[in-house]
Coordinates of C-alpha atoms and ligand atoms in Angstrom, one line a residue:
M1 CA 25.5 10.0 8.9
K2 CA 25.9 12.9 11.3
E3 CA 22.8 14.4 12.8
N4 CA 21.6 17.7 11.1
E5 CA 18.4 19.6 10.4
L6 CA 17.1 17.0 8.0
T7 CA 17.7 14.1 10.4
G8 CA 16.1 16.1 13.2
S9 CA 13.0 16.6 11.1
G10 CA 12.9 12.9 10.2
D11 CA 13.4 11.9 13.9
R12 CA 10.5 14.1 15.0
K13 CA 8.2 12.5 12.3
I14 CA 9.3 9.0 13.4
A15 CA 8.7 9.8 17.1
W16 CA 5.2 11.2 16.2
A17 CA 4.3 7.9 14.4
R18 CA 5.7 5.8 17.2
Q19 CA 3.3 7.3 19.7
Y20 CA 0.3 6.0 17.7
M21 CA 1.6 2.5 17.0
P22 CA 0.9 0.7 20.2
V23 CA 0.6 -2.7 18.6
L24 CA 3.9 -2.5 16.9
M25 CA 5.5 -1.1 20.1
S26 CA 4.3 -4.1 22.1
I27 CA 5.7 -6.5 19.5
R28 CA 8.9 -4.5 19.6
K29 CA 9.2 -5.1 23.4
E30 CA 8.8 -8.8 22.8
F31 CA 11.4 -8.7 20.0
E32 CA 13.9 -6.8 22.4
R33 CA 13.6 -9.7 24.8
E34 CA 13.6 -12.6 22.3
H35 CA 15.6 -11.3 19.3
P36 CA 13.9 -13.6 16.8
L37 CA 15.9 -12.1 13.9
L38 CA 19.3 -12.1 15.6
G39 CA 22.1 -12.0 13.1
M40 CA 19.8 -11.9 10.0
V41 CA 19.8 -9.4 7.2
V42 CA 16.3 -8.1 6.3
G43 CA 16.0 -6.4 2.9
M44 CA 13.1 -4.1 2.4
A45 CA 11.5 -2.1 -0.5
L46 CA 8.7 -0.1 1.0
H47 CA 7.5 3.5 1.0
V48 CA 10.2 5.2 3.1
E49 CA 8.3 7.4 5.5
A50 CA 7.8 7.6 9.3
K51 CA 5.5 4.6 9.9
T52 CA 7.8 2.4 7.8
A53 CA 10.7 3.7 9.9
V54 CA 9.0 2.4 13.0
L55 CA 8.8 -1.0 11.4
V56 CA 12.5 -0.8 10.5
E57 CA 13.3 0.0 14.1
T58 CA 11.2 -2.9 15.3
L59 CA 13.1 -5.3 13.0
R60 CA 16.3 -3.9 14.2
A61 CA 15.2 -4.4 17.8
A62 CA 14.6 -8.1 16.9
G63 CA 18.3 -8.3 16.1
A64 CA 18.2 -7.9 12.3
E65 CA 20.5 -5.7 10.2
V66 CA 18.1 -3.8 8.0
H67 CA 18.8 -2.5 4.5
I68 CA 15.9 -0.6 3.0
T69 CA 15.0 1.3 -0.2
G70 CA 11.8 2.8 -1.6
C71 CA 9.1 1.0 -3.6
N72 CA 8.1 4.2 -5.6
P73 CA 10.3 6.9 -6.9
L74 CA 8.1 9.7 -5.5
S75 CA 7.1 8.4 -2.1
T76 CA 10.3 8.7 -0.1
Q77 CA 10.6 11.3 2.6
D78 CA 14.2 12.3 2.5
D79 CA 14.3 13.5 6.1
V80 CA 13.0 10.1 7.3
A81 CA 15.6 8.3 5.1
A82 CA 18.3 10.6 6.6
A83 CA 17.2 9.8 10.1
L84 CA 17.3 6.1 9.5
N85 CA 20.8 6.4 8.2
T86 CA 21.9 7.7 11.6
R87 CA 20.9 4.4 13.3
E88 CA 23.4 1.7 13.8
G89 CA 22.6 -1.5 11.9
I90 CA 20.3 0.3 9.5
A91 CA 21.1 1.4 5.9
C92 CA 18.6 3.3 3.8
Y93 CA 19.2 3.9 0.0
A94 CA 16.0 5.7 -1.0
K95 CA 15.7 9.2 -2.3
R96 CA 12.7 11.2 -3.4
G97 CA 12.5 11.7 -7.2
A98 CA 14.9 8.9 -8.0
S99 CA 15.3 8.2 -11.7
V100 CA 14.3 4.6 -12.8
Q101 CA 18.1 3.8 -13.0
E102 CA 18.7 5.1 -9.5
Y103 CA 15.6 3.3 -8.2
Y104 CA 16.9 -0.1 -9.4
A105 CA 20.5 0.7 -8.3
A106 CA 19.1 1.2 -4.8
I107 CA 17.2 -2.1 -5.1
D108 CA 20.5 -3.7 -6.0
R109 CA 22.2 -2.2 -3.0
V110 CA 19.6 -3.9 -0.8
L111 CA 20.3 -7.2 -2.5
D112 CA 24.1 -6.7 -2.2
A113 CA 23.5 -7.0 1.6
K114 CA 22.3 -10.6 0.9
P115 CA 19.0 -10.5 2.8
A116 CA 17.7 -13.7 4.4
I117 CA 14.2 -12.2 4.6
T118 CA 12.7 -9.6 2.2
I119 CA 9.8 -7.3 2.8
D120 CA 8.3 -5.9 -0.4
D121 CA 5.5 -3.5 -1.3
G122 CA 4.9 -4.3 -5.0
M123 CA 7.4 -7.2 -5.4
D124 CA 10.3 -5.3 -6.9
L125 CA 12.9 -7.0 -4.7
I126 CA 11.7 -10.5 -5.4
Q127 CA 11.3 -9.9 -9.1
R128 CA 14.8 -8.6 -9.3
M129 CA 16.1 -11.6 -7.3
H130 CA 14.5 -13.9 -9.8
T131 CA 15.9 -12.1 -12.9
A132 CA 18.9 -9.8 -13.0
R133 CA 20.1 -10.6 -9.5
R134 CA 19.7 -14.3 -9.1
D135 CA 22.9 -14.4 -7.0
A136 CA 20.7 -12.8 -4.3
L137 CA 18.5 -15.9 -4.1
D138 CA 21.3 -17.7 -2.2
G139 CA 20.5 -18.0 1.5
V140 CA 17.0 -16.4 1.3
I141 CA 14.6 -17.9 3.7
G142 CA 11.5 -16.1 2.3
G143 CA 9.7 -12.9 1.8
C144 CA 6.6 -10.9 2.9
E145 CA 4.5 -8.9 0.5
E146 CA 2.5 -5.8 1.5
T147 CA 0.2 -5.0 -1.4
T148 CA -2.4 -6.4 -3.8
T149 CA -0.4 -5.7 -6.9
G150 CA 2.6 -7.5 -5.4
I151 CA 0.5 -10.5 -4.6
H152 CA -1.0 -10.6 -8.2
R153 CA 2.6 -10.6 -9.6
L154 CA 3.7 -13.3 -7.1
R155 CA 0.8 -15.5 -7.9
S156 CA 1.4 -15.2 -11.6
M157 CA 5.1 -16.1 -11.0
A158 CA 4.1 -19.1 -8.9
A159 CA 1.6 -20.2 -11.6
D160 CA 4.4 -20.0 -14.2
G161 CA 6.5 -22.2 -11.9
R162 CA 9.0 -19.3 -11.5
L163 CA 8.7 -18.4 -7.8
E164 CA 11.6 -20.1 -6.0
I165 CA 11.0 -19.0 -2.4
P166 CA 8.1 -18.9 0.0
V167 CA 6.4 -15.6 0.4
I168 CA 3.8 -14.6 3.0
A169 CA 0.8 -12.7 1.5
V170 CA 0.5 -10.1 4.2
N171 CA -1.8 -8.1 2.0
D172 CA -4.4 -10.8 1.8
T173 CA -5.0 -11.4 5.5
P174 CA -8.2 -9.8 7.0
M175 CA -6.3 -7.6 9.5
K176 CA -4.5 -6.0 6.5
R177 CA -7.2 -5.8 3.8
Y178 CA -10.2 -4.7 5.9
F179 CA -8.3 -1.9 7.5
D180 CA -5.3 -0.8 5.4
N181 CA -6.9 -1.2 2.0
V182 CA -10.4 0.0 3.0
H183 CA -9.8 2.7 5.7
G184 CA -6.2 3.6 5.0
T185 CA -6.5 4.0 1.2
G186 CA -10.0 5.6 1.6
E187 CA -9.0 8.3 4.0
S188 CA -5.5 9.0 2.8
T189 CA -6.5 9.2 -0.9
L190 CA -9.2 11.8 -0.2
T191 CA -6.9 13.7 2.2
A192 CA -4.2 13.9 -0.4
I193 CA -6.5 15.1 -3.1
M194 CA -8.0 17.7 -0.8
T195 CA -4.7 19.0 0.5
T196 CA -3.1 19.1 -3.0
T197 CA -6.0 20.9 -4.7
N198 CA -7.7 22.7 -1.8
L199 CA -11.1 21.7 -3.4
L200 CA -14.4 20.7 -1.8
L201 CA -15.7 17.2 -2.2
A202 CA -19.2 17.9 -1.0
G203 CA -21.6 17.9 -4.0
R204 CA -18.9 17.0 -6.5
R205 CA -19.3 14.1 -9.0
L206 CA -16.6 11.7 -8.1
V207 CA -15.8 8.5 -10.1
V208 CA -14.1 5.6 -8.5
A209 CA -12.7 2.9 -10.8
G210 CA -12.7 -0.5 -9.1
Y211 CA -14.9 -1.5 -6.2
G212 CA -12.4 -3.8 -4.5
F213 CA -11.0 -3.2 -1.0
C214 CA -9.5 0.2 -1.8
G215 CA -12.3 1.3 -4.1
R216 CA -14.9 0.6 -1.4
G217 CA -13.0 2.6 1.1
V218 CA -12.6 5.6 -1.3
A219 CA -16.2 5.4 -2.5
R220 CA -17.8 5.2 1.0
K221 CA -15.7 7.9 2.5
A222 CA -16.2 10.2 -0.4
R223 CA -20.0 9.7 -0.1
A224 CA -19.7 10.4 3.7
L225 CA -18.2 13.8 2.7
G226 CA -21.1 14.6 0.4
A227 CA -19.6 13.6 -2.9
R228 CA -22.0 12.1 -5.6
V229 CA -20.1 8.9 -6.3
T230 CA -20.1 6.7 -9.4
V231 CA -18.4 3.4 -9.6
T232 CA -16.9 1.6 -12.6
E233 CA -16.1 -2.1 -12.5
V234 CA -15.3 -5.1 -14.7
D235 CA -16.4 -7.8 -12.2
P236 CA -20.2 -8.3 -12.2
R237 CA -20.3 -9.3 -8.5
R238 CA -18.4 -6.2 -7.4
A239 CA -20.5 -4.0 -9.7
L240 CA -23.7 -5.4 -8.2
E241 CA -22.3 -4.9 -4.7
A242 CA -21.6 -1.2 -5.5
H243 CA -25.1 -0.8 -6.9
M244 CA -26.7 -2.3 -3.8
D245 CA -24.5 -0.2 -1.6
G246 CA -26.2 2.7 -3.3
F247 CA -23.7 3.9 -5.9
E248 CA -24.3 4.7 -9.5
V249 CA -22.6 2.0 -11.6
M250 CA -21.7 2.6 -15.3
P251 CA -18.9 2.0 -17.8
M252 CA -16.0 4.5 -17.8
E253 CA -17.0 5.9 -21.2
E254 CA -20.3 7.1 -19.6
A255 CA -18.8 8.1 -16.3
A256 CA -16.1 10.1 -18.1
V257 CA -18.8 12.5 -19.4
H258 CA -20.3 13.2 -15.9
G259 CA -17.3 13.0 -13.5
E260 CA -15.4 15.9 -12.0
I261 CA -12.9 13.9 -10.0
F262 CA -11.7 10.5 -11.1
I263 CA -9.8 8.0 -8.8
T264 CA -8.5 4.7 -10.1
T265 CA -8.1 1.9 -7.6
T266 CA -8.0 -1.2 -9.8
G267 CA -4.4 -2.5 -9.8
N268 CA -4.9 -2.8 -13.6
R269 CA -3.7 -0.8 -16.6
D270 CA -5.4 1.4 -19.1
V271 CA -8.5 2.3 -17.0
I272 CA -8.6 5.9 -18.1
T273 CA -7.2 6.3 -21.6
A274 CA -7.2 8.3 -24.8
R275 CA -10.8 7.1 -25.4
H276 CA -11.9 8.9 -22.2
F277 CA -9.9 12.1 -21.9
P278 CA -11.7 13.9 -24.8
L279 CA -15.1 13.1 -23.2
M280 CA -14.3 14.8 -19.9
K281 CA -15.5 18.1 -18.5
D282 CA -13.2 21.1 -18.5
G283 CA -11.2 21.0 -15.2
A284 CA -11.6 17.3 -14.7
L285 CA -9.2 16.0 -12.0
L286 CA -7.5 12.6 -12.3
A287 CA -5.8 10.7 -9.5
N288 CA -4.6 7.1 -9.1
A289 CA -4.5 5.2 -5.8
G290 CA -3.5 1.8 -7.4
H291 CA 0.1 0.6 -7.0
F292 CA 1.6 1.4 -10.4
N293 CA 1.3 4.5 -12.6
V294 CA -0.4 2.5 -15.4
E295 CA -4.1 3.0 -14.5
I296 CA -4.3 6.4 -16.2
D297 CA -2.6 6.6 -19.6
V298 CA -0.1 9.3 -18.5
K299 CA 2.2 8.6 -21.4
W300 CA -0.6 9.5 -23.9
L301 CA -1.3 12.8 -22.0
Q302 CA 2.4 13.6 -22.1
T303 CA 2.9 12.8 -25.7
H304 CA -0.4 13.8 -27.4
T305 CA -1.5 16.9 -25.4
K306 CA 0.1 20.1 -24.3
L307 CA 1.4 20.4 -20.8
I308 CA 0.0 23.8 -19.8
E309 CA 1.2 24.2 -16.2
E310 CA 3.0 22.3 -13.4
R311 CA 2.0 23.1 -9.8
D312 CA 3.1 21.2 -6.7
G313 CA 1.6 17.7 -7.4
I314 CA -0.7 18.8 -10.2
S315 CA 0.1 18.7 -14.0
T316 CA -2.4 20.5 -16.2
F317 CA -2.8 19.3 -19.8
R318 CA -4.9 20.8 -22.6
V319 CA -7.1 18.2 -24.4
G320 CA -8.9 19.8 -27.2
D321 CA -10.5 22.9 -25.7
R322 CA -10.5 21.6 -22.1
L323 CA -8.0 21.4 -19.3
I324 CA -7.4 18.2 -17.5
H325 CA -5.5 18.1 -14.2
L326 CA -3.4 15.0 -13.3
L327 CA -2.2 14.5 -9.7
A328 CA 1.2 13.1 -8.7
E329 CA 2.0 12.1 -12.3
G330 CA -0.5 9.3 -12.0
R331 CA 1.4 7.7 -9.2
L332 CA -0.1 6.6 -5.9
V333 CA -1.8 9.8 -5.0
N334 CA -1.8 9.3 -1.2
L335 CA 2.0 9.0 -1.1
A336 CA 3.3 10.7 -4.2
T337 CA 1.7 14.2 -3.8
P338 CA 4.1 16.6 -2.2
K339 CA 2.2 16.5 1.1
G340 CA 1.0 12.9 0.8
M341 CA 1.8 11.1 4.0
G342 CA 0.3 7.7 3.1
H343 CA -2.1 5.8 5.3
P344 CA -3.1 7.1 8.7
I345 CA -0.6 5.9 11.4
E346 CA -3.1 3.6 13.3
V347 CA -3.8 1.6 10.1
M348 CA -0.1 1.1 9.4
D349 CA 0.3 0.0 13.1
L350 CA -1.8 -3.1 12.1
S351 CA -0.2 -3.7 8.7
F352 CA 3.4 -3.4 10.1
A353 CA 2.6 -5.5 13.2
L354 CA 1.6 -8.2 10.7
Q355 CA 4.9 -7.6 8.8
G356 CA 7.0 -7.8 11.9
L357 CA 5.3 -11.0 13.1
S358 CA 5.4 -12.6 9.6
A359 CA 9.1 -11.9 9.3
S360 CA 9.7 -13.5 12.7
Y361 CA 7.5 -16.5 11.6
L362 CA 9.7 -16.9 8.5
A363 CA 12.8 -16.8 10.6
R364 CA 11.5 -19.7 12.7
H365 CA 9.5 -21.7 10.1
G366 CA 10.6 -20.4 6.7
G367 CA 12.9 -23.4 6.1
A368 CA 9.9 -25.7 6.2
L369 CA 7.7 -23.7 3.8
S370 CA 7.6 -24.7 0.1
P371 CA 8.2 -22.1 -2.6
G372 CA 5.0 -20.3 -3.3
V373 CA 2.5 -17.8 -1.8
H374 CA 1.5 -18.6 1.7
D375 CA -1.3 -17.1 4.0
V376 CA -0.4 -15.2 7.1
P377 CA -1.0 -17.8 9.9
S378 CA -4.4 -17.1 11.4
E379 CA -2.9 -16.9 14.9
I380 CA -0.8 -13.9 13.8
D381 CA -3.9 -12.3 12.3
E382 CA -5.9 -12.8 15.4
R383 CA -3.1 -11.7 17.7
V384 CA -2.8 -8.4 16.0
A385 CA -6.6 -7.8 16.4
Q386 CA -6.4 -8.7 20.1
L387 CA -3.4 -6.4 20.7
K388 CA -5.2 -3.6 18.9
L389 CA -8.4 -4.1 20.9
A390 CA -6.4 -4.2 24.1
S391 CA -4.5 -1.0 23.2
M392 CA -7.9 0.7 23.0
G393 CA -9.2 -0.8 26.2
L394 CA -12.0 -2.6 24.2
E395 CA -13.3 -5.9 25.5
I396 CA -15.3 -8.5 23.6
D397 CA -17.4 -11.6 24.5
R398 CA -15.9 -15.0 24.6
L399 CA -17.4 -18.2 23.2
T400 CA -18.7 -20.6 25.9
E401 CA -17.9 -24.2 25.7
A402 CA -21.5 -24.9 24.6
Q403 CA -21.2 -22.3 21.8
R404 CA -17.9 -23.7 20.6
A405 CA -19.4 -27.2 20.5
Y406 CA -22.5 -25.9 18.7
L407 CA -20.4 -24.1 16.0
S408 CA -18.2 -27.2 15.4
G409 CA -21.0 -29.7 15.5
W410 CA -23.6 -30.9 12.9
E411 CA -26.1 -32.9 14.9
T412 CA -28.3 -30.1 16.3
G413 CA -31.0 -28.8 14.0
T414 CA -34.5 -27.3 14.5
Ligands
NAI501 P1 -9.0 -5.6 -5.3 O1 -8.5 -6.7 -6.2 O2 -9.7 -5.9 -4.1 O3 -9.8 -4.6 -6.2 C1 -9.6 -4.2 -7.5 C2 -10.9 -4.0 -8.2 O4 -10.7 -3.4 -9.4 C3 -11.6 -5.4 -8.5 O5 -12.9 -5.4 -8.0 C4 -11.5 -5.5 -10.0 O6 -12.6 -6.2 -10.6 C5 -11.5 -4.0 -10.4 N1 -11.0 -3.7 -11.8 C6 -10.0 -4.4 -12.4 N2 -9.8 -3.8 -13.6 C7 -10.7 -2.9 -13.8 C8 -11.1 -1.9 -14.8 N3 -10.4 -1.9 -16.0 N4 -12.1 -1.1 -14.6 C9 -12.8 -1.1 -13.4 N5 -12.5 -1.9 -12.4 C10 -11.5 -2.8 -12.6 O7 -7.6 -4.8 -5.0 P2 -7.4 -3.7 -3.8 O8 -6.9 -4.4 -2.6 O9 -8.5 -2.8 -3.8 O10 -6.1 -3.0 -4.5 C11 -6.2 -2.2 -5.7 C12 -4.9 -1.5 -6.0 O11 -4.6 -0.6 -4.9 C13 -3.7 -2.4 -6.1 O12 -2.8 -1.9 -7.1 C14 -3.0 -2.3 -4.7 O13 -1.7 -2.7 -4.7 C15 -3.2 -0.9 -4.4 N6 -3.2 -0.4 -3.1 C16 -2.9 0.9 -2.9 C17 -2.8 1.4 -1.6 C18 -2.5 2.8 -1.4 O14 -1.9 3.2 -0.4 N7 -2.8 3.7 -2.4 C19 -3.0 0.6 -0.4 C20 -3.4 -0.8 -0.7 C21 -3.5 -1.3 -2.0

């Protein structure tokens, strides 16, 4: 593709992200020297925006030919997609607002390139390879998965004996979960809600459904901004944790009555449904930060209520005598609102460093891995933490030999 205004804007966004991704950039330097993916095709289905583009460039620098599409019909930034398409050895098929048919056609185009390694956010590539596109399983070494929902799906497939390739659970490693899910989702979800609505959080009653990694981040950061936060849960341990962290805990049916802003972060379906909408206050605002658009029953709103108005990123429905505002059609609010930019750059520096190193690990060791879900090797996790600390000039203590022996021994007591 020729360079034009769109590609220029995409290039500027990518250059901005690159400046704040020191960990990925240092891995890129190593990849430029060693070419761990030389001659391989990497197929990706990720949110196509600037930080992802820096990962794509890093994989290309490792010697791979990269074919990428989106993992959500509303999260693609078309200027970034256009900029990627000007790069040699990179093909991007994503477009914002793709229909379901177009979305899967783009997934198929990635699979047509016969990737040896896949990188998914939500498992759509791998699911397709195990169903409609089994031809694409030929020659695959393995995959990497970015998000909790993708890991749930992969583990279910593995439990059913249906997963035929090794997949690295990038989501589950500490350097991903404790930063991306907590801080990334926490900050970007609230930012997206505030920039889309221009509303104040201070003093507002905010309900967070799910107190997992993402929910904790959203709840804690909303409280830091002065919101009065309630948590709903189904897991008694997480509910107790939320309670002891100082949040109100109650069932959604009760929270629905009090809340003004609702944010779902469960990775589950039917969390806010027809049972809850009629209980809500006039002007209640609903947003989903979980992977798929099934947490809020959007279909019920669309078919049983009247759509009053559409603004950029906000659909307003009349339920009885009240208005309810739904953000981003119930899709990932931090990416699918018109100005949603996803996680902060520094957080994705860590997640994508893990992706880059995991892909390189698969290229070297994938053949020896059995089909199933595998942890990120702990040396990769630790290395990413070390690189990040070094990039910030932070130093930490080191274990002495005596301490190491003490921690690994059992003889010493009181
Ligand atoms: P998690 O498993 O740590 O937390 C989910 C929590 O929701 C659990 O504590 C679970 O008990 C609770 N839950 C399940 N069903 C519920 C229900 N009906 N009502 C109330 N609580 C319920 O998962 P994590 O890592 O927090 O991820 C959550 C979702 O967010 C996933 O879909 C994941 O893919 C997505 N995600 C989104 C990101 C974004 O950029 N918006 C970034 C990272 C993850």
